[in-house]
Each structure stands twice: as structure tokens, then as C-alpha cells.
Amino acid sequence: MHRHEGPSRGKFTAAVTAAAVLATAAAGVLIGRYDERPPWGTDIAYEGGFTQASRIRGYDVDGSRTKALLAGECALMERRGMGGDRAVHDPAAWVEGCLDGAAGRPSRNQGIVR
């Protein structure tokens, strides 16, 4: 039988410990940088507004709610807190998504390459 020659247990343990410390430090830097907002928070906010306006538009029988959204109700909804947790990440992106959804434009986040 051939015995596998690898690093000693001490070197292996030191390498694993160093990797764990480095990963923890990197996570701490990311948390410190973004706090509770994820790096892709703008996309989340936009899609939240887009989805909400698309649903309102889909259930709007006479078109009055859609016209109201385009006339400024999107911004009013965001100011009143009706955008929910997603709007908190980037309120302007939420309103932009809401306007795109109300107008029936495709989402800017569709497709693989943006």
C-alpha cells in the first residue's frame, strides 16, 4: 500500500483556521459596508415597484388606477410606506419600477445581460 503524503495535521489546522478567520473578516467588511441593505438592493426595489404596479394594472378594469399611478400615485404610495420592505432599499428605484409597470413597459431587469 502506498501512503498519501500531505501536509501535517498542524499545517492543515493552521491553514483551515486562517481561511476561517479570513472569511469572517470578509463577511464583517461586507456587513459593515452594506449594513442591512444587500448589494443588489436597487434591483430588489425596482422589481418590487414593477410587480406591484403590474398587479394593480392587471386588475384595473376601467383604467383609472393605471392613470393615477402614472400621474404620481407611485411616488405617493412610496411616501406613505405602501412599497413595503423592498422600497426601503432604494425608494427612487421603487418608484421607477412602479412607473414602468404601470405604463406596461418591460422590466429593465429582464434578460440575462443588462
CSV table of N, CA and C in Angstrom, one decimal:
chain,number,residue,atom,x,y,z
A,1,MET,N,0.8,-1.2,0.0
A,1,MET,CA,0.0,0.0,0.0
A,1,MET,C,0.9,1.2,0.0
A,2,HIS,N,0.4,2.2,-0.7
A,2,HIS,CA,1.1,3.5,-0.8
A,2,HIS,C,0.5,4.5,0.1
A,3,ARG,N,1.2,5.1,0.9
A,3,ARG,CA,0.7,6.1,1.9
A,3,ARG,C,0.7,7.5,1.3
A,4,HIS,N,-0.4,8.2,1.4
A,4,HIS,CA,-0.5,9.6,0.9
A,4,HIS,C,0.3,10.5,1.7
A,5,GLU,N,1.1,11.3,1.1
A,5,GLU,CA,1.9,12.3,1.8
A,5,GLU,C,1.2,13.7,1.6
A,6,GLY,N,0.8,14.2,2.6
A,6,GLY,CA,0.2,15.6,2.6
A,6,GLY,C,0.7,16.4,3.7
A,7,PRO,N,0.1,17.5,3.9
A,7,PRO,CA,0.6,18.4,4.9
A,7,PRO,C,0.3,17.8,6.3
A,8,SER,N,1.2,18.2,7.2
A,8,SER,CA,1.0,17.6,8.6
A,8,SER,C,-0.3,18.2,9.2
A,9,ARG,N,-0.8,17.5,10.2
A,9,ARG,CA,-2.1,18.0,10.8
A,9,ARG,C,-2.0,19.4,11.3
A,10,GLY,N,-0.8,19.8,11.8
A,10,GLY,CA,-0.6,21.1,12.3
A,10,GLY,C,-0.7,22.2,11.2
A,11,LYS,N,-0.1,21.9,10.1
A,11,LYS,CA,-0.2,22.8,9.0
A,11,LYS,C,-1.6,22.9,8.4
A,12,PHE,N,-2.2,21.8,8.3
A,12,PHE,CA,-3.6,21.7,7.8
A,12,PHE,C,-4.5,22.5,8.7
A,13,THR,N,-4.4,22.3,10.0
A,13,THR,CA,-5.2,23.0,11.0
A,13,THR,C,-5.0,24.5,10.9
A,14,ALA,N,-3.7,24.9,10.8
A,14,ALA,CA,-3.4,26.3,10.7
A,14,ALA,C,-4.0,27.0,9.4
A,15,ALA,N,-3.9,26.2,8.3
A,15,ALA,CA,-4.5,26.7,7.1
A,15,ALA,C,-6.0,26.9,7.1
A,16,VAL,N,-6.7,25.9,7.7
A,16,VAL,CA,-8.1,26.0,7.9
A,16,VAL,C,-8.5,27.1,8.8
A,17,THR,N,-7.8,27.3,9.9
A,17,THR,CA,-8.1,28.4,10.8
A,17,THR,C,-7.9,29.7,10.1
A,18,ALA,N,-6.8,29.9,9.4
A,18,ALA,CA,-6.5,31.1,8.7
A,18,ALA,C,-7.6,31.4,7.6
A,19,ALA,N,-8.1,30.4,6.9
A,19,ALA,CA,-9.2,30.6,6.0
A,19,ALA,C,-10.5,31.0,6.6
A,20,ALA,N,-10.8,30.4,7.8
A,20,ALA,CA,-12.0,30.8,8.5
A,20,ALA,C,-11.9,32.2,9.0
A,21,VAL,N,-10.8,32.6,9.5
A,21,VAL,CA,-10.6,34.0,10.0
A,21,VAL,C,-10.7,35.0,8.8
A,22,LEU,N,-10.1,34.6,7.7
A,22,LEU,CA,-10.2,35.5,6.5
A,22,LEU,C,-11.7,35.6,6.0
A,23,ALA,N,-12.4,34.5,6.0
A,23,ALA,CA,-13.8,34.5,5.6
A,23,ALA,C,-14.6,35.4,6.6
A,24,THR,N,-14.4,35.2,7.8
A,24,THR,CA,-15.1,36.0,8.8
A,24,THR,C,-14.8,37.5,8.7
A,25,ALA,N,-13.6,37.8,8.4
A,25,ALA,CA,-13.2,39.2,8.2
A,25,ALA,C,-13.9,39.8,7.0
A,26,ALA,N,-13.9,39.0,5.9
A,26,ALA,CA,-14.5,39.5,4.7
A,26,ALA,C,-16.0,39.7,4.9
A,27,ALA,N,-16.7,38.8,5.6
A,27,ALA,CA,-18.1,38.9,5.9
A,27,ALA,C,-18.3,40.2,6.7
A,28,GLY,N,-17.5,40.4,7.7
A,28,GLY,CA,-17.6,41.6,8.5
A,28,GLY,C,-17.5,42.9,7.7
A,29,VAL,N,-16.6,42.9,6.7
A,29,VAL,CA,-16.4,44.1,5.9
A,29,VAL,C,-17.7,44.3,5.0
A,30,LEU,N,-18.2,43.2,4.5
A,30,LEU,CA,-19.4,43.3,3.7
A,30,LEU,C,-20.6,43.8,4.5
A,31,ILE,N,-20.7,43.3,5.7
A,31,ILE,CA,-21.8,43.7,6.6
A,31,ILE,C,-21.7,45.2,6.9
A,32,GLY,N,-20.4,45.5,7.3
A,32,GLY,CA,-20.2,46.9,7.6
A,32,GLY,C,-20.4,47.9,6.4
A,33,ARG,N,-20.2,47.4,5.2
A,33,ARG,CA,-20.3,48.3,4.0
A,33,ARG,C,-21.8,48.4,3.7
A,34,TYR,N,-22.5,47.3,3.7
A,34,TYR,CA,-23.9,47.4,3.2
A,34,TYR,C,-25.0,47.3,4.3
A,35,ASP,N,-24.6,47.1,5.6
A,35,ASP,CA,-25.4,47.0,6.7
A,35,ASP,C,-26.6,46.1,6.4
A,36,GLU,N,-27.8,46.5,6.4
A,36,GLU,CA,-28.9,45.6,6.2
A,36,GLU,C,-29.3,45.6,4.7
A,37,ARG,N,-28.8,46.5,3.9
A,37,ARG,CA,-29.1,46.6,2.5
A,37,ARG,C,-28.2,45.7,1.7
A,38,PRO,N,-28.7,44.7,0.9
A,38,PRO,CA,-27.9,43.9,0.1
A,38,PRO,C,-27.3,44.7,-1.0
A,39,PRO,N,-26.2,44.2,-1.6
A,39,PRO,CA,-25.6,44.9,-2.7
A,39,PRO,C,-26.5,45.1,-3.9
A,40,TRP,N,-27.4,44.2,-4.1
A,40,TRP,CA,-28.3,44.2,-5.2
A,40,TRP,C,-29.7,44.9,-4.8
A,41,GLY,N,-29.7,45.7,-3.8
A,41,GLY,CA,-30.9,46.3,-3.2
A,41,GLY,C,-31.6,47.2,-4.2
A,42,THR,N,-30.9,47.8,-5.1
A,42,THR,CA,-31.6,48.6,-6.1
A,42,THR,C,-32.4,47.8,-7.1
A,43,ASP,N,-31.9,46.6,-7.5
A,43,ASP,CA,-32.7,45.7,-8.3
A,43,ASP,C,-33.9,45.2,-7.5
A,44,ILE,N,-33.8,44.9,-6.3
A,44,ILE,CA,-34.9,44.4,-5.5
A,44,ILE,C,-36.0,45.5,-5.4
A,45,ALA,N,-35.6,46.7,-5.1
A,45,ALA,CA,-36.5,47.8,-5.0
A,45,ALA,C,-37.3,48.0,-6.4
A,46,TYR,N,-36.5,48.0,-7.4
A,46,TYR,CA,-37.1,48.2,-8.8
A,46,TYR,C,-38.2,47.1,-9.0
A,47,GLU,N,-37.8,45.9,-8.8
A,47,GLU,CA,-38.7,44.8,-9.1
A,47,GLU,C,-39.9,44.8,-8.2
A,48,GLY,N,-39.8,45.3,-7.0
A,48,GLY,CA,-40.9,45.4,-6.1
A,48,GLY,C,-41.9,46.4,-6.6
A,49,GLY,N,-41.5,47.6,-7.0
A,49,GLY,CA,-42.4,48.6,-7.6
A,49,GLY,C,-43.0,48.1,-8.9
A,50,PHE,N,-42.2,47.5,-9.7
A,50,PHE,CA,-42.7,47.0,-11.0
A,50,PHE,C,-43.8,45.9,-10.8
A,51,THR,N,-43.5,45.0,-9.9
A,51,THR,CA,-44.5,43.9,-9.6
A,51,THR,C,-45.8,44.5,-9.1
A,52,GLN,N,-45.7,45.4,-8.1
A,52,GLN,CA,-46.9,46.0,-7.5
A,52,GLN,C,-47.7,46.7,-8.6
A,53,ALA,N,-47.1,47.6,-9.4
A,53,ALA,CA,-47.8,48.3,-10.4
A,53,ALA,C,-48.4,47.4,-11.5
A,54,SER,N,-47.7,46.3,-11.8
A,54,SER,CA,-48.2,45.4,-12.8
A,54,SER,C,-49.4,44.7,-12.3
A,55,ARG,N,-49.4,44.4,-11.0
A,55,ARG,CA,-50.6,43.7,-10.4
A,55,ARG,C,-51.8,44.7,-10.4
A,56,ILE,N,-51.6,45.9,-10.0
A,56,ILE,CA,-52.6,46.9,-10.0
A,56,ILE,C,-53.2,47.1,-11.4
A,57,ARG,N,-52.3,47.2,-12.4
A,57,ARG,CA,-52.7,47.4,-13.8
A,57,ARG,C,-53.5,46.2,-14.3
A,58,GLY,N,-53.1,45.0,-13.9
A,58,GLY,CA,-53.8,43.8,-14.3
A,58,GLY,C,-55.2,43.7,-13.8
A,59,TYR,N,-55.5,44.2,-12.6
A,59,TYR,CA,-56.8,44.2,-12.0
A,59,TYR,C,-57.6,45.4,-12.3
A,60,ASP,N,-57.0,46.4,-12.9
A,60,ASP,CA,-57.7,47.7,-13.2
A,60,ASP,C,-58.6,47.5,-14.4
A,61,VAL,N,-59.9,47.5,-14.1
A,61,VAL,CA,-60.9,47.2,-15.2
A,61,VAL,C,-61.1,48.4,-16.1
A,62,ASP,N,-61.3,49.6,-15.5
A,62,ASP,CA,-61.6,50.8,-16.2
A,62,ASP,C,-60.4,51.7,-16.5
A,63,GLY,N,-59.2,51.4,-16.0
A,63,GLY,CA,-58.0,52.1,-16.4
A,63,GLY,C,-57.8,53.3,-15.5
A,64,SER,N,-58.7,53.6,-14.5
A,64,SER,CA,-58.5,54.8,-13.7
A,64,SER,C,-57.3,54.6,-12.7
A,65,ARG,N,-57.1,53.5,-12.2
A,65,ARG,CA,-55.9,53.3,-11.2
A,65,ARG,C,-54.6,53.4,-12.0
A,66,THR,N,-54.6,52.9,-13.2
A,66,THR,CA,-53.3,52.9,-14.0
A,66,THR,C,-53.0,54.4,-14.3
A,67,LYS,N,-54.0,55.2,-14.7
A,67,LYS,CA,-53.8,56.6,-15.0
A,67,LYS,C,-53.3,57.3,-13.7
A,68,ALA,N,-53.9,56.9,-12.6
A,68,ALA,CA,-53.5,57.6,-11.3
A,68,ALA,C,-52.0,57.2,-10.9
A,69,LEU,N,-51.7,56.0,-11.2
A,69,LEU,CA,-50.3,55.6,-10.9
A,69,LEU,C,-49.3,56.4,-11.8
A,70,LEU,N,-49.6,56.6,-13.0
A,70,LEU,CA,-48.8,57.4,-13.9
A,70,LEU,C,-48.8,58.9,-13.6
A,71,ALA,N,-49.8,59.3,-13.0
A,71,ALA,CA,-50.0,60.7,-12.7
A,71,ALA,C,-49.3,61.1,-11.3
A,72,GLY,N,-48.7,60.2,-10.7
A,72,GLY,CA,-48.0,60.5,-9.4
A,72,GLY,C,-48.3,59.6,-8.2
A,73,GLU,N,-49.2,58.7,-8.4
A,73,GLU,CA,-49.6,57.8,-7.3
A,73,GLU,C,-48.5,56.9,-6.9
A,74,CYS,N,-47.6,56.5,-7.8
A,74,CYS,CA,-46.5,55.7,-7.4
A,74,CYS,C,-45.6,56.4,-6.4
A,75,ALA,N,-45.3,57.6,-6.6
A,75,ALA,CA,-44.5,58.4,-5.6
A,75,ALA,C,-45.2,58.5,-4.3
A,76,LEU,N,-46.5,58.8,-4.4
A,76,LEU,CA,-47.3,58.9,-3.2
A,76,LEU,C,-47.4,57.6,-2.4
A,77,MET,N,-47.5,56.5,-3.1
A,77,MET,CA,-47.6,55.2,-2.4
A,77,MET,C,-46.2,54.9,-1.7
A,78,GLU,N,-45.1,55.3,-2.3
A,78,GLU,CA,-43.8,55.1,-1.7
A,78,GLU,C,-43.7,56.0,-0.5
A,79,ARG,N,-44.1,57.2,-0.6
A,79,ARG,CA,-44.0,58.1,0.6
A,79,ARG,C,-44.9,57.6,1.8
A,80,ARG,N,-46.0,57.0,1.5
A,80,ARG,CA,-46.9,56.5,2.5
A,80,ARG,C,-46.4,55.2,3.1
A,81,GLY,N,-45.4,54.6,2.5
A,81,GLY,CA,-44.9,53.3,3.0
A,81,GLY,C,-45.6,52.1,2.4
A,82,MET,N,-46.3,52.3,1.3
A,82,MET,CA,-47.0,51.2,0.7
A,82,MET,C,-46.1,50.3,-0.1
A,83,GLY,N,-44.9,50.7,-0.3
A,83,GLY,CA,-43.9,49.9,-1.1
A,83,GLY,C,-43.4,48.8,-0.3
A,84,GLY,N,-43.5,48.8,1.0
A,84,GLY,CA,-43.1,47.6,1.8
A,84,GLY,C,-41.6,47.6,2.0
A,85,ASP,N,-41.1,46.5,2.4
A,85,ASP,CA,-39.6,46.4,2.7
A,85,ASP,C,-38.8,46.5,1.5
A,86,ARG,N,-39.3,46.3,0.4
A,86,ARG,CA,-38.4,46.4,-0.8
A,86,ARG,C,-38.1,47.8,-1.2
A,87,ALA,N,-39.1,48.7,-1.0
A,87,ALA,CA,-38.9,50.1,-1.3
A,87,ALA,C,-37.9,50.8,-0.4
A,88,VAL,N,-37.6,50.2,0.7
A,88,VAL,CA,-36.7,50.8,1.7
A,88,VAL,C,-35.2,50.8,1.1
A,89,HIS,N,-34.9,49.8,0.3
A,89,HIS,CA,-33.6,49.6,-0.2
A,89,HIS,C,-33.2,50.8,-1.1
A,90,ASP,N,-34.1,51.2,-2.0
A,90,ASP,CA,-33.9,52.3,-2.9
A,90,ASP,C,-35.2,52.9,-3.3
A,91,PRO,N,-35.8,53.9,-2.6
A,91,PRO,CA,-37.1,54.4,-2.9
A,91,PRO,C,-37.2,54.9,-4.4
A,92,ALA,N,-36.2,55.6,-4.9
A,92,ALA,CA,-36.3,56.1,-6.3
A,92,ALA,C,-36.4,55.0,-7.3
A,93,ALA,N,-35.7,53.9,-7.1
A,93,ALA,CA,-35.8,52.7,-8.0
A,93,ALA,C,-37.2,52.1,-7.9
A,94,TRP,N,-37.7,52.1,-6.7
A,94,TRP,CA,-39.1,51.5,-6.5
A,94,TRP,C,-40.1,52.3,-7.3
A,95,VAL,N,-40.0,53.6,-7.2
A,95,VAL,CA,-40.9,54.5,-8.0
A,95,VAL,C,-40.7,54.3,-9.5
A,96,GLU,N,-39.5,54.2,-9.9
A,96,GLU,CA,-39.2,54.0,-11.3
A,96,GLU,C,-39.8,52.6,-11.8
A,97,GLY,N,-39.6,51.6,-11.0
A,97,GLY,CA,-40.2,50.3,-11.4
A,97,GLY,C,-41.7,50.4,-11.4
A,98,CYS,N,-42.3,51.1,-10.5
A,98,CYS,CA,-43.7,51.3,-10.4
A,98,CYS,C,-44.2,52.0,-11.7
A,99,LEU,N,-43.5,53.0,-12.1
A,99,LEU,CA,-43.9,53.7,-13.3
A,99,LEU,C,-43.8,52.8,-14.5
A,100,ASP,N,-42.7,52.1,-14.6
A,100,ASP,CA,-42.6,51.2,-15.7
A,100,ASP,C,-43.7,50.1,-15.8
A,101,GLY,N,-44.0,49.6,-14.6
A,101,GLY,CA,-45.1,48.5,-14.5
A,101,GLY,C,-46.4,49.1,-14.9
A,102,ALA,N,-46.7,50.3,-14.4
A,102,ALA,CA,-48.0,51.0,-14.7
A,102,ALA,C,-48.1,51.3,-16.2
A,103,ALA,N,-47.0,51.7,-16.8
A,103,ALA,CA,-47.0,52.0,-18.3
A,103,ALA,C,-47.0,50.8,-19.2
A,104,GLY,N,-46.8,49.6,-18.6
A,104,GLY,CA,-46.8,48.4,-19.4
A,104,GLY,C,-45.5,48.2,-20.1
A,105,ARG,N,-44.4,48.9,-19.7
A,105,ARG,CA,-43.1,48.7,-20.3
A,105,ARG,C,-42.5,47.4,-19.7
A,106,PRO,N,-41.6,46.7,-20.4
A,106,PRO,CA,-40.9,45.6,-19.8
A,106,PRO,C,-40.0,46.0,-18.7
A,107,SER,N,-39.8,45.1,-17.8
A,107,SER,CA,-38.9,45.3,-16.7
A,107,SER,C,-37.5,45.5,-17.2
A,108,ARG,N,-36.7,46.5,-16.6
A,108,ARG,CA,-35.3,46.7,-17.1
A,108,ARG,C,-34.4,45.5,-16.6
A,109,ASN,N,-34.9,44.6,-15.7
A,109,ASN,CA,-34.1,43.5,-15.2
A,109,ASN,C,-34.4,42.2,-16.0
A,110,GLN,N,-35.2,42.3,-17.1
A,110,GLN,CA,-35.4,41.1,-17.8
A,110,GLN,C,-34.3,40.7,-18.7
A,111,GLY,N,-34.0,39.5,-18.9
A,111,GLY,CA,-32.9,39.0,-19.7
A,111,GLY,C,-31.7,38.7,-18.9
A,112,ILE,N,-30.8,38.0,-19.5
A,112,ILE,CA,-29.6,37.6,-18.8
A,112,ILE,C,-28.6,38.8,-18.8
A,113,VAL,N,-28.4,39.5,-19.9
A,113,VAL,CA,-27.5,40.6,-19.9
A,113,VAL,C,-28.2,41.9,-19.9
A,114,ARG,N,-27.8,42.8,-19.0
A,114,ARG,CA,-28.5,44.1,-18.9
A,114,ARG,C,-27.5,45.1,-19.4
